[in-house]
CSV table of C-alpha atoms in Angstrom, one decimal:
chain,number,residue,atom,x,y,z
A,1,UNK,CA,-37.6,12.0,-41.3
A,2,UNK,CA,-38.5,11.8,-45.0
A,3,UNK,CA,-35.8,14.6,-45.8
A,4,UNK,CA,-33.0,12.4,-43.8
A,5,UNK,CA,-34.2,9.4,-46.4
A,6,UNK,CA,-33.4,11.9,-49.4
A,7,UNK,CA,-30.1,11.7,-48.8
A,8,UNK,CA,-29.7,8.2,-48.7
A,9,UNK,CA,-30.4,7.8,-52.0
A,10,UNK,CA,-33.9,6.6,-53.8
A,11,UNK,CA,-32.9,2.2,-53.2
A,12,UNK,CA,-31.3,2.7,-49.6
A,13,UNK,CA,-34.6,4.9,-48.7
A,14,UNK,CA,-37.2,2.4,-50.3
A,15,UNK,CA,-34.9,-0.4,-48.3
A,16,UNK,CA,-35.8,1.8,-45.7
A,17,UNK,CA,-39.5,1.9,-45.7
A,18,UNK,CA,-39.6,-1.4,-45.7
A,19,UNK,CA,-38.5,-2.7,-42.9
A,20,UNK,CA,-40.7,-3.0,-39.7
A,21,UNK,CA,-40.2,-3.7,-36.2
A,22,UNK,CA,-40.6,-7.3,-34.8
A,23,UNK,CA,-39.4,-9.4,-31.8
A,24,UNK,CA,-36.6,-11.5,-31.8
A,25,UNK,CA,-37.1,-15.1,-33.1
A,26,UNK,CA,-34.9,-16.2,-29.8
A,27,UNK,CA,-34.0,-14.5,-26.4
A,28,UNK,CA,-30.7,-12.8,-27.2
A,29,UNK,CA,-29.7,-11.9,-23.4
A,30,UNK,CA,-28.6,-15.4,-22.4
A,31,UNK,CA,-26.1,-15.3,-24.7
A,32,UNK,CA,-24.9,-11.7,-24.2
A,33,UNK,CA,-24.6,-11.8,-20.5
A,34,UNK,CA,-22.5,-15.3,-20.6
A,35,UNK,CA,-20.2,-13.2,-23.3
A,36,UNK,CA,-19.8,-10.6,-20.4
A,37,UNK,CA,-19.6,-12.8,-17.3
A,38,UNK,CA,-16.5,-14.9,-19.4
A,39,UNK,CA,-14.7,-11.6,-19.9
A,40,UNK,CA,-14.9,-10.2,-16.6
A,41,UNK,CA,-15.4,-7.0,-15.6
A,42,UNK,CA,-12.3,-4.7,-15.8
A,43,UNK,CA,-11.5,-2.7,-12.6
A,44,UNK,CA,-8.7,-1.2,-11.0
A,45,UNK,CA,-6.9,-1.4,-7.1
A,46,UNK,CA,-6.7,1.7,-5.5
A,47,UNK,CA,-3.7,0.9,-2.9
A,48,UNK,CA,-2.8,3.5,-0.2
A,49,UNK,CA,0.1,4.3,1.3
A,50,UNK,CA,0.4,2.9,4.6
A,51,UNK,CA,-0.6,-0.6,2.7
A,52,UNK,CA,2.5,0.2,0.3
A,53,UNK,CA,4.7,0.5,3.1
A,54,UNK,CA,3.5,-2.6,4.3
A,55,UNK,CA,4.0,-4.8,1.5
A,56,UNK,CA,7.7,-3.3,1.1
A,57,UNK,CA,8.5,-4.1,4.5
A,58,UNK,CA,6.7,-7.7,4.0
A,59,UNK,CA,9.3,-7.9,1.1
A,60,UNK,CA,12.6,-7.1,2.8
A,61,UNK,CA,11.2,-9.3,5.5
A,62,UNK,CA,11.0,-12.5,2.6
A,63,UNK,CA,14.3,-11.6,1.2
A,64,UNK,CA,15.5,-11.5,4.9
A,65,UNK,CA,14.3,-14.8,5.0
A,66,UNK,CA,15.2,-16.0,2.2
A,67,UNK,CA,18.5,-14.9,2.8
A,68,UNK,CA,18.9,-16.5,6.1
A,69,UNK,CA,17.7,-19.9,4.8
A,70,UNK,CA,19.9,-20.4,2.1
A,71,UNK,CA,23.2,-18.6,4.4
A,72,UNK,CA,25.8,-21.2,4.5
A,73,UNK,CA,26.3,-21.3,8.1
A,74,UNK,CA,30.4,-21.6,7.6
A,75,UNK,CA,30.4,-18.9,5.3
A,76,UNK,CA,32.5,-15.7,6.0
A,77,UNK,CA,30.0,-12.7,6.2
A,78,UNK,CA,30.1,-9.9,3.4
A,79,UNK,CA,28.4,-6.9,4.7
A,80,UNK,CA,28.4,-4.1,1.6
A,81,UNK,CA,31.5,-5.1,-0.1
A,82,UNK,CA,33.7,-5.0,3.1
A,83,UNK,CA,35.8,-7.8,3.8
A,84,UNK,CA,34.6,-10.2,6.7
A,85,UNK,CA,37.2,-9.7,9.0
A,86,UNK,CA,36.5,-5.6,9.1
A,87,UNK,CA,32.9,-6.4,10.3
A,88,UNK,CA,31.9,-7.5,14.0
A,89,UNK,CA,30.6,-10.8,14.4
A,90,UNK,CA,27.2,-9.6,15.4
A,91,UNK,CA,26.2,-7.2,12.7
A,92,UNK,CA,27.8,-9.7,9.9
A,93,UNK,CA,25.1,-12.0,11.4
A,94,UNK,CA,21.9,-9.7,10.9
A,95,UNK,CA,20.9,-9.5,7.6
A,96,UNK,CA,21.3,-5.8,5.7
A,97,UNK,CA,17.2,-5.9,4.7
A,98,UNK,CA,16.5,-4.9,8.6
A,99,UNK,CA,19.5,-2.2,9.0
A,100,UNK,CA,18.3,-0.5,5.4
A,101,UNK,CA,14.1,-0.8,7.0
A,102,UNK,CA,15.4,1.0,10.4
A,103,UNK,CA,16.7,3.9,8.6
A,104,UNK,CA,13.6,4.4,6.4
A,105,UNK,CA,11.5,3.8,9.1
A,106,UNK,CA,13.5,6.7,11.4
A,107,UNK,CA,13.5,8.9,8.4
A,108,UNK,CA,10.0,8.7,7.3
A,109,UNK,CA,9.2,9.1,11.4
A,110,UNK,CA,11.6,12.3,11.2
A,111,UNK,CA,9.6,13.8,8.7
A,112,UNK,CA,6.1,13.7,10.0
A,113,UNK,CA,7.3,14.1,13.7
A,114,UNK,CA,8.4,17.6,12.0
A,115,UNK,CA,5.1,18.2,10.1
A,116,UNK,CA,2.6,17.3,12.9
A,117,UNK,CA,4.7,19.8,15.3
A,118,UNK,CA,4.0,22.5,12.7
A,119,UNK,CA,0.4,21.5,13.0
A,120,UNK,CA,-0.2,21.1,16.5
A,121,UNK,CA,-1.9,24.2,17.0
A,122,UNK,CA,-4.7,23.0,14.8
A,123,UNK,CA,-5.1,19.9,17.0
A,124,UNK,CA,-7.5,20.6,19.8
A,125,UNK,CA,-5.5,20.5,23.7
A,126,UNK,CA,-7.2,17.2,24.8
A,127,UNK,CA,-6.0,15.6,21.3
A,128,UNK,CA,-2.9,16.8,21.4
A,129,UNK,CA,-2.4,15.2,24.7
A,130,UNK,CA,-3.9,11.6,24.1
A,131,UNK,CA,-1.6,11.8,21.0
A,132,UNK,CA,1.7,12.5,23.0
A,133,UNK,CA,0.7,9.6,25.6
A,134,UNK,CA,0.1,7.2,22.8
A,135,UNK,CA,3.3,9.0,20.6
A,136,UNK,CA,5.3,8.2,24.0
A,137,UNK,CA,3.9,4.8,24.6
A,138,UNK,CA,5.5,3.8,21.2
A,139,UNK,CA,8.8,5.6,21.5
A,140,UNK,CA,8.9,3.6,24.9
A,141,UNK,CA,8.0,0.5,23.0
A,142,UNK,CA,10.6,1.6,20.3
A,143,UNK,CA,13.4,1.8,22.7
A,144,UNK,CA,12.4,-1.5,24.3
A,145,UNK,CA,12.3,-3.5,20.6
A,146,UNK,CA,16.0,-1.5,19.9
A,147,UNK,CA,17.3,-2.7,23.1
A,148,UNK,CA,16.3,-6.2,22.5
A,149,UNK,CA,17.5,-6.4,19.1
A,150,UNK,CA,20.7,-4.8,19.8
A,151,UNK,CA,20.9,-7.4,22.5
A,152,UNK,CA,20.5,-10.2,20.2
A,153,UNK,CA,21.9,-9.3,17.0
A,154,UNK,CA,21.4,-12.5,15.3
A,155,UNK,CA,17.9,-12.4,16.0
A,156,UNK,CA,15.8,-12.2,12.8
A,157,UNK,CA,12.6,-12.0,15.0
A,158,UNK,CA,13.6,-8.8,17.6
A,159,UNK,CA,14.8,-7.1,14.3
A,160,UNK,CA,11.6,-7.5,12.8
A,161,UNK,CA,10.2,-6.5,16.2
A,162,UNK,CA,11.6,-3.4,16.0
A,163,UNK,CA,10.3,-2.4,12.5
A,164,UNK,CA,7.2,-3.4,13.4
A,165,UNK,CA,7.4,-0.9,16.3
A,166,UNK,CA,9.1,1.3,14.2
A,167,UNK,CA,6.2,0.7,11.2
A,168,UNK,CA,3.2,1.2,14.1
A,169,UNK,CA,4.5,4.6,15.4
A,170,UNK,CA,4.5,6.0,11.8
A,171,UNK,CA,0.8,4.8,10.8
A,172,UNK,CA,-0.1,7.2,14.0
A,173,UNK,CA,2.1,10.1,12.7
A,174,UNK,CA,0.4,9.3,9.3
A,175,UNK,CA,-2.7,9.5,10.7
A,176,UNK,CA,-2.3,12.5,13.1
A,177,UNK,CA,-0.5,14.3,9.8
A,178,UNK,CA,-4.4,13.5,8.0
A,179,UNK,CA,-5.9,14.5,10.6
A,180,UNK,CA,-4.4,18.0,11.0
A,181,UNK,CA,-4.5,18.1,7.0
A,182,UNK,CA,-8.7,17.8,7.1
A,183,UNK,CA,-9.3,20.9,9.6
């Protein structure tokens, strides 16, 4: 150590020598850990995919809603920039938020119907079999939801209905996709 204070310089090292270890007049951790409780402690959300889905939907849902509320009743439709009188009463009535949810839904389903067929053979015969009863429970379920929708196309609830449906069946493909991904 005396060859580190030789560099310091003859005052700074006899500074050095000088000082001695002693306890704190006060005790200084009060007053540090209020400092760190005040700022908080910094962290991050780790959201997943199925819970982004969600919230979009939840969002086209609230515009939907929106949308509806503040819908002058006695106003013409106007459906994508086409004039009113070129779009059926019944689909001017359903708000576009629902139509645009549908087709993602049926795409994203597409895609992972496709990708849990190419890993089927990695699924055990017993699986495979409880997954196509509960995969043909929803489509059922699915066909039910479209029917009452189409049914009642100025029905803001059967529309959401049906993306719920819609949103259920692709958690279990997501699911049955991780599953086949982990063996």
């Amino acid at each position: 150590m005396d060859t580190d204070r030789d560099d310091l310089g003859p005052e700074l090292g006899d500074a050095i020598s000088t000082l001695r270890d002693r306890e704190p007049e006060q005790d200084l951790w009060p007053t540090i850990e209020a400092a760190v409780a005040a700022e908080g402690r910094p962290g991050f959300i780790q959201v997943r995919r199925p819970v982004l889905i969600a919230a979009g939907l939840a969002l086209i849902a609230a515009s939907v809603a929106i949308t509806v509320a503040l819908r002058d009743p006695a106003a013409p439709a106007v459906v994508a920039g086409v004039p009113p009188a070129a779009v059926a009463p019944a689909a001017a009535v359903l708000p576009a938020g629902f139509d645009a949810a549908t087709v993602s839904l049926e795409r994203a389903i597409e895609q992972l119907e496709a990708s849990v067929a190419m890993e089927s053979s990695l699924i055990d015969p017993e699986t495979r079999s409880r997954i196509d009863q509960s995969l043909a429970a929803l489509n059922g379920a699915i066909a039910d939801a479209r029917t009452r929708a189409d049914a009642a196309p100025r029905d803001v609830g059967a529309a959401r209905y049906l993306t719920r449906t819609m949103q259920r069946k692709l958690n279990v493909l997501q699911s049955v996709a991780s599953m086949t991904r982990r063996s």
